[in-house]
């Protein structure tokens, strides 16, 4: 999912629009108008160097500077001239003129830096005109030894294969202790874990917000509340779900007992994503631990929460090796997988999921993959529109859209398309950006993700989409306002590839079939939602969607019930997490039959004889007969076979 | 999580020297630096990229009233890469003031002598060869003689600038491509790395914390990845603005009531004088002389024989448009002298609502008087040497950023005890210019090197 920032095309500037560059040239010409000797700023090509300068600016200065350039591009010449003159007087004015002085330093500073820094093709002429000839004329060759010294001094931040191997060794020994605990003991530890999380929630929220940029409420609900909820589910259900299960024994095996035992798998490797770094650590660790496993947790290198998970587990009473954290990037993950864990539970992108599965295939390590999604919302005209608008916003924007199950495509029945759009735009504009407790929409977590949003937006706009909100975004900042798009279609990346950002692309549909075919038109199959006043119709449509999870008149709430399984269809994943299926997914599901210690020799044991064959044949025929008659025939065929087998078994075949 | 005996934040003058001393004594040290490592082969050429690549915020950090531009380096080596490497010992005036403020008895010329001797022995120091002095320097010297002021040749941390080969040291404001300037990667930092210190570059520390048995550092790599480390002793050497910002961001203002108070910067004001004949101030040694005048010292300023490359000059010169451009065309005819004020009135450092460092620093009437007295001397020098026109630089500059974590007797008066440990802390120290109790009015680097040695001795003693 990562794309290199550098690959985005831009002829002149990556950081400024053509209009802003025009503003720069207009402004520059006031400072360096040019004469017979020197070129004018705009004729010197100096503006070409703007990115060299701007990349070093503080983001706030950059934002202010963009504003100044936009202004400079738009103001009529005489007005701009007065503005520049006013700024130029600012040094002489009192302390109150600080903003003017800053603006002058910004404007003159950039103009002079580019012009007298000889940034453009006219640079040599400027240099000659001012007679600038300073130089270092001695040549010293050879690479200073310091280069090598600095390279060697870099601490290795990734764990070595040896540390990983050691972690797995310790996990294997620790797992024996975990398995020896009775379930009540494990649940008591998890109960304390809940207490510790609750008590330390402010600290956890602060750390998570700091590393992810998410707003406080997203962190409280998505990381703390949801995690505690899952612990509560385990407390109430794990004992029952992990107890031995009786299974009916068929008639032919009369007298034996059939059981399923849910045993630990051993050591589980959890490879977690960066979007819910706390939840995605504690929830798999606690489910796997409840089932008696040791865990190696490999957090995302972007949100490692270094030290936090260990410290919380330790305070809850986890022994050090019951659940360990191994830090690092994909290489560290590969090192871990190479240790052949008993299962790998991976959450992340399709691309990385494929790599994990390929490596696991070599080693035959069982995988569970929770991959990306492109979740559709289908809204029928008879749904409560106000509720649907509010739901769509939350579904698409929670965690700034960085949830695998956030709504990424909105299909709206044509008759309400316009009214829905108007309401949505109005509501979206009222949302507040920031990471505080009063804010709705936090920041994007990684630069690569910001680049994807920019790329998808530019692609959509180039192909004719209309952007209804979010114009204030400078296409750089990680604080992206919600972007509502209409006139989108499936030729656009924003409708085809996972966005993981605050997009709300809207497309109209007509009729159930159309809605279903649009919604299913994707390689993903994670979740979806259907909104309608007619619940039966909504369910009919929901059954036709190729997804792992579906909500009706809501979104993402299947995840809220920890008793429900979670997982994807199609390329959204393999396996199910949470609920009964999830808990048992971390188990070796052992089939058991218990027979008595009698003198009986089983009919199907050796030796085989003509007579035995005939009796068995009768019994096979009888086994297909239904009703009481069939039962009696089966018993009649079975009884002689039993005594025959006993005799033969003891004495052997007669010669 | 990786563990070290000591982590030093900042690979500048203070950080490199403290790390060298700690590593030499056997400590496992990690140095974390926000900037990149650059060698003489890849220093940026020229002012534009130099400002953008070697300084915080592209070299544009202003006080709140936008009257002073403060420069701080962001590169392995910190200020020692971009500074002028003038190395001067403090005099009785400066040290007596410090002793009075802090009660630290070794703040005296005798007490500092062994530390200065050690610091000086660790670098190559040369007198800037006066035979290569350019006309800018000769005007300076001539003016001093004309007016009866005292000046003397500069002592500089350098190992040979080969002026006979025609090198212009103004180029080395963005890193010395001759490896002559005694920047820390050639000296203390190199010794630290050779002795086994680890260095993590392009990694900005965002917060620090002190726990029951250890300290924690939370930082971010260039690609946005956070990393954290644990250590026993934690040493702040992120420079005055860096160390203050770090403690403010980490919420230490509750523990340290004087955090950010007492910020000094030796405000400097440049004056350009135009001469009929070309001056060619850009050629040869960048500077050759400094004022050595007891009268100036008493009046609280000194004069420096300096110049500025084209962008800097353009920003300083008055005028707009063609008038300004015509002055720039006469750049070769400009000489330049700078007044450096020994500021008596401290400023303070805070965090703005958006978490950005806010620098409150103004000249009070006393400091304005000092600047004015300096200008009076400059004017006499220029006039006595035949200047045609004098231009005052449009704003002040701060290059010697000091204080905010001042050494003090009590937490109400500063942040750092005589043993360089933060008040109330068991393992967090400061060892850069932020511990300066006041403005000495003298180039700070040599004293930062000396104090870093003293700090290291205390850290080692505490760790024992
Ligand atoms: C142009 C110029 C000329 C000068 N000339 C002279 C001179 O001739 N003589 C003299 O004595 N002094 C001179 N100085 C001043 C001198 O260079 C400084 O006083 C000195 O470098 C300060 O040392 P320090 O250890 O306090 O900080 P610095 O040397 O500035 O080192 C601090 C380091 O910490 C790093 N850092 C900051 N924050 C963080 C963070 N959060 N995480 C990681 N790393 C961080 C910075 O990038 C920097 O590399 C000059 C300064 C300038 C700018």
PDB file of C-alpha atoms and ligand atoms in Angstrom, chain B residues 8-17 31-36 54-56 70-88 90 155-156 173 181 184 200 202-207 217-220 236-243 245-246 249 268 286-287 302 304 397-402 431-436 442-449, ligand 1:
ATOM      1  CA  UNK B   8      23.017  12.262  24.773  1.00  0.00           C
ATOM      2  CA  UNK B   9      20.439  14.264  22.843  1.00  0.00           C
ATOM      3  CA  UNK B  10      22.136  16.449  20.238  1.00  0.00           C
ATOM      4  CA  UNK B  11      25.486  15.945  18.517  1.00  0.00           C
ATOM      5  CA  UNK B  12      26.485  19.611  18.722  1.00  0.00           C
ATOM      6  CA  UNK B  13      29.267  21.241  20.684  1.00  0.00           C
ATOM      7  CA  UNK B  14      28.054  20.251  24.144  1.00  0.00           C
ATOM      8  CA  UNK B  15      26.737  16.818  23.136  1.00  0.00           C
ATOM      9  CA  UNK B  16      29.850  15.689  21.275  1.00  0.00           C
ATOM     10  CA  UNK B  17      32.140  16.734  24.116  1.00  0.00           C
ATOM     11  CA  UNK B  31      23.962  10.061  20.760  1.00  0.00           C
ATOM     12  CA  UNK B  32      20.733  11.044  19.021  1.00  0.00           C
ATOM     13  CA  UNK B  33      20.857  13.852  16.481  1.00  0.00           C
ATOM     14  CA  UNK B  34      18.002  15.326  14.456  1.00  0.00           C
ATOM     15  CA  UNK B  35      20.227  16.411  11.594  1.00  0.00           C
ATOM     16  CA  UNK B  36      22.065  14.405   8.952  1.00  0.00           C
ATOM     17  CA  UNK B  54      21.802  22.783   7.796  1.00  0.00           C
ATOM     18  CA  UNK B  55      19.477  24.838   9.989  1.00  0.00           C
ATOM     19  CA  UNK B  56      16.265  24.347  11.890  1.00  0.00           C
ATOM     20  CA  UNK B  70      17.903  33.239  15.579  1.00  0.00           C
ATOM     21  CA  UNK B  71      20.058  30.652  13.882  1.00  0.00           C
ATOM     22  CA  UNK B  72      20.590  27.135  15.123  1.00  0.00           C
ATOM     23  CA  UNK B  73      22.155  24.311  13.234  1.00  0.00           C
ATOM     24  CA  UNK B  74      20.517  20.958  12.569  1.00  0.00           C
ATOM     25  CA  UNK B  75      23.290  18.662  11.461  1.00  0.00           C
ATOM     26  CA  UNK B  76      25.694  16.208  13.033  1.00  0.00           C
ATOM     27  CA  UNK B  77      28.165  18.557  14.711  1.00  0.00           C
ATOM     28  CA  UNK B  78      25.503  21.201  15.454  1.00  0.00           C
ATOM     29  CA  UNK B  79      26.793  24.739  15.667  1.00  0.00           C
ATOM     30  CA  UNK B  80      30.382  23.610  15.149  1.00  0.00           C
ATOM     31  CA  UNK B  81      29.625  22.919  11.463  1.00  0.00           C
ATOM     32  CA  UNK B  82      28.246  26.381  10.700  1.00  0.00           C
ATOM     33  CA  UNK B  83      29.946  28.621  13.230  1.00  0.00           C
ATOM     34  CA  UNK B  84      33.069  30.693  12.925  1.00  0.00           C
ATOM     35  CA  UNK B  85      35.012  28.564  15.405  1.00  0.00           C
ATOM     36  CA  UNK B  86      36.297  31.536  17.322  1.00  0.00           C
ATOM     37  CA  UNK B  87      37.440  30.097  20.603  1.00  0.00           C
ATOM     38  CA  UNK B  88      37.785  32.486  23.507  1.00  0.00           C
ATOM     39  CA  UNK B  90      35.807  33.994  29.499  1.00  0.00           C
ATOM     40  CA  UNK B 155      42.054  32.691  17.670  1.00  0.00           C
ATOM     41  CA  UNK B 156      40.204  30.090  15.702  1.00  0.00           C
ATOM     42  CA  UNK B 173      29.679  28.941   6.827  1.00  0.00           C
ATOM     43  CA  UNK B 181      37.495  24.086  10.929  1.00  0.00           C
ATOM     44  CA  UNK B 184      33.073  18.056  16.374  1.00  0.00           C
ATOM     45  CA  UNK B 200      21.638   7.775  15.546  1.00  0.00           C
ATOM     46  CA  UNK B 202      18.109  12.054  11.413  1.00  0.00           C
ATOM     47  CA  UNK B 203      16.188  11.165  14.513  1.00  0.00           C
ATOM     48  CA  UNK B 204      14.341  13.885  16.373  1.00  0.00           C
ATOM     49  CA  UNK B 205      13.676  13.372  20.053  1.00  0.00           C
ATOM     50  CA  UNK B 206      10.090  14.338  20.833  1.00  0.00           C
ATOM     51  CA  UNK B 207       9.771  13.644  24.514  1.00  0.00           C
ATOM     52  CA  UNK B 217      13.567   8.867  25.249  1.00  0.00           C
ATOM     53  CA  UNK B 218      10.838   8.893  22.617  1.00  0.00           C
ATOM     54  CA  UNK B 219      12.015   9.925  19.190  1.00  0.00           C
ATOM     55  CA  UNK B 220      11.051   9.821  15.535  1.00  0.00           C
ATOM     56  CA  UNK B 236      20.191  17.157  27.167  1.00  0.00           C
ATOM     57  CA  UNK B 237      22.521  18.740  24.631  1.00  0.00           C
ATOM     58  CA  UNK B 238      20.027  19.755  21.970  1.00  0.00           C
ATOM     59  CA  UNK B 239      21.226  23.344  22.083  1.00  0.00           C
ATOM     60  CA  UNK B 240      19.480  26.089  23.978  1.00  0.00           C
ATOM     61  CA  UNK B 241      16.303  26.130  21.918  1.00  0.00           C
ATOM     62  CA  UNK B 242      16.290  22.365  21.429  1.00  0.00           C
ATOM     63  CA  UNK B 243      16.778  21.415  25.077  1.00  0.00           C
ATOM     64  CA  UNK B 245      11.686  22.901  23.694  1.00  0.00           C
ATOM     65  CA  UNK B 246      12.152  19.263  24.599  1.00  0.00           C
ATOM     66  CA  UNK B 249       7.057  19.460  25.260  1.00  0.00           C
ATOM     67  CA  UNK B 268      24.077  41.256  16.783  1.00  0.00           C
ATOM     68  CA  UNK B 286      36.245  35.358   6.626  1.00  0.00           C
ATOM     69  CA  UNK B 287      37.317  37.262   9.735  1.00  0.00           C
ATOM     70  CA  UNK B 302      32.066  44.118  21.102  1.00  0.00           C
ATOM     71  CA  UNK B 304      33.291  41.866  14.918  1.00  0.00           C
ATOM     72  CA  UNK B 397      20.592  38.272  14.637  1.00  0.00           C
ATOM     73  CA  UNK B 398      21.125  35.830  17.466  1.00  0.00           C
ATOM     74  CA  UNK B 399      23.816  33.205  16.988  1.00  0.00           C
ATOM     75  CA  UNK B 400      24.861  32.533  20.575  1.00  0.00           C
ATOM     76  CA  UNK B 401      21.708  31.063  22.065  1.00  0.00           C
ATOM     77  CA  UNK B 402      22.061  30.556  25.806  1.00  0.00           C
ATOM     78  CA  UNK B 431      25.334  19.955  29.034  1.00  0.00           C
ATOM     79  CA  UNK B 432      24.927  22.585  26.357  1.00  0.00           C
ATOM     80  CA  UNK B 433      24.634  26.364  26.183  1.00  0.00           C
ATOM     81  CA  UNK B 434      21.211  26.225  27.842  1.00  0.00           C
ATOM     82  CA  UNK B 435      22.890  26.023  31.268  1.00  0.00           C
ATOM     83  CA  UNK B 436      24.584  29.424  30.880  1.00  0.00           C
ATOM     84  CA  UNK B 442      32.200  36.459  24.751  1.00  0.00           C
ATOM     85  CA  UNK B 443      32.085  33.652  22.162  1.00  0.00           C
ATOM     86  CA  UNK B 444      30.559  30.687  23.971  1.00  0.00           C
ATOM     87  CA  UNK B 445      31.855  27.530  22.240  1.00  0.00           C
ATOM     88  CA  UNK B 446      35.067  27.009  24.167  1.00  0.00           C
ATOM     89  CA  UNK B 447      33.198  27.395  27.440  1.00  0.00           C
ATOM     90  CA  UNK B 448      30.497  24.940  26.287  1.00  0.00           C
ATOM     91  CA  UNK B 449      33.299  22.451  25.615  1.00  0.00           C
TER      92      UNK B 449
HETATM   93  C1  LIG C   1      26.661  31.260  12.149  1.00  0.00           C
HETATM   94  C2  LIG C   1      27.150  31.013  13.544  1.00  0.00           C
HETATM   95  C3  LIG C   1      28.425  31.420  13.896  1.00  0.00           C
HETATM   96  C4  LIG C   1      28.877  31.215  15.192  1.00  0.00           C
HETATM   97  N1  LIG C   1      30.158  31.556  15.496  1.00  0.00           N
HETATM   98  C5  LIG C   1      30.653  31.244  16.704  1.00  0.00           C
HETATM   99  C6  LIG C   1      32.005  31.465  17.014  1.00  0.00           C
HETATM  100  O1  LIG C   1      32.749  31.924  16.182  1.00  0.00           O
HETATM  101  N2  LIG C   1      32.446  31.151  18.235  1.00  0.00           N
HETATM  102  C7  LIG C   1      31.640  30.598  19.181  1.00  0.00           C
HETATM  103  O2  LIG C   1      32.090  30.344  20.271  1.00  0.00           O
HETATM  104  N3  LIG C   1      30.362  30.361  18.910  1.00  0.00           N
HETATM  105  C8  LIG C   1      29.849  30.652  17.701  1.00  0.00           C
HETATM  106  N4  LIG C   1      28.547  30.354  17.411  1.00  0.00           N
HETATM  107  C9  LIG C   1      27.715  29.773  18.457  1.00  0.00           C
HETATM  108  C10 LIG C   1      28.002  28.311  18.724  1.00  0.00           C
HETATM  109  O3  LIG C   1      28.101  27.596  17.530  1.00  0.00           O
HETATM  110  C11 LIG C   1      26.887  27.743  19.587  1.00  0.00           C
HETATM  111  O4  LIG C   1      26.807  28.501  20.739  1.00  0.00           O
HETATM  112  C12 LIG C   1      27.138  26.292  19.956  1.00  0.00           C
HETATM  113  O5  LIG C   1      27.122  25.492  18.810  1.00  0.00           O
HETATM  114  C13 LIG C   1      26.086  25.824  20.907  1.00  0.00           C
HETATM  115  O6  LIG C   1      26.361  24.519  21.294  1.00  0.00           O
HETATM  116  P1  LIG C   1      25.265  23.589  21.901  1.00  0.00           P
HETATM  117  O7  LIG C   1      25.887  22.335  22.281  1.00  0.00           O
HETATM  118  O8  LIG C   1      24.519  24.358  22.927  1.00  0.00           O
HETATM  119  O9  LIG C   1      24.231  23.374  20.715  1.00  0.00           O
HETATM  120  P2  LIG C   1      24.456  22.989  19.181  1.00  0.00           P
HETATM  121  O10 LIG C   1      25.880  23.000  18.816  1.00  0.00           O
HETATM  122  O11 LIG C   1      23.551  23.883  18.425  1.00  0.00           O
HETATM  123  O12 LIG C   1      23.952  21.484  19.091  1.00  0.00           O
HETATM  124  C14 LIG C   1      22.641  21.098  19.316  1.00  0.00           C
HETATM  125  C15 LIG C   1      22.344  19.904  18.444  1.00  0.00           C
HETATM  126  O13 LIG C   1      21.190  19.276  18.933  1.00  0.00           O
HETATM  127  C16 LIG C   1      20.385  18.902  17.862  1.00  0.00           C
HETATM  128  N5  LIG C   1      19.004  18.828  18.333  1.00  0.00           N
HETATM  129  C17 LIG C   1      18.209  19.827  18.721  1.00  0.00           C
HETATM  130  N6  LIG C   1      16.998  19.368  19.086  1.00  0.00           N
HETATM  131  C18 LIG C   1      17.033  18.033  18.916  1.00  0.00           C
HETATM  132  C19 LIG C   1      16.083  17.004  19.121  1.00  0.00           C
HETATM  133  N7  LIG C   1      14.855  17.264  19.576  1.00  0.00           N
HETATM  134  N8  LIG C   1      16.426  15.735  18.835  1.00  0.00           N
HETATM  135  C20 LIG C   1      17.668  15.454  18.374  1.00  0.00           C
HETATM  136  N9  LIG C   1      18.610  16.400  18.161  1.00  0.00           N
HETATM  137  C21 LIG C   1      18.294  17.678  18.427  1.00  0.00           C
HETATM  138  C22 LIG C   1      20.606  19.991  16.834  1.00  0.00           C
HETATM  139  O14 LIG C   1      20.254  19.555  15.535  1.00  0.00           O
HETATM  140  C23 LIG C   1      22.071  20.298  17.017  1.00  0.00           C
HETATM  141  O15 LIG C   1      22.860  19.537  16.142  1.00  0.00           O
HETATM  142  C24 LIG C   1      28.061  30.582  16.137  1.00  0.00           C
HETATM  143  C25 LIG C   1      26.784  30.158  15.772  1.00  0.00           C
HETATM  144  C26 LIG C   1      26.324  30.362  14.485  1.00  0.00           C
HETATM  145  C27 LIG C   1      24.970  29.889  14.126  1.00  0.00           C
END
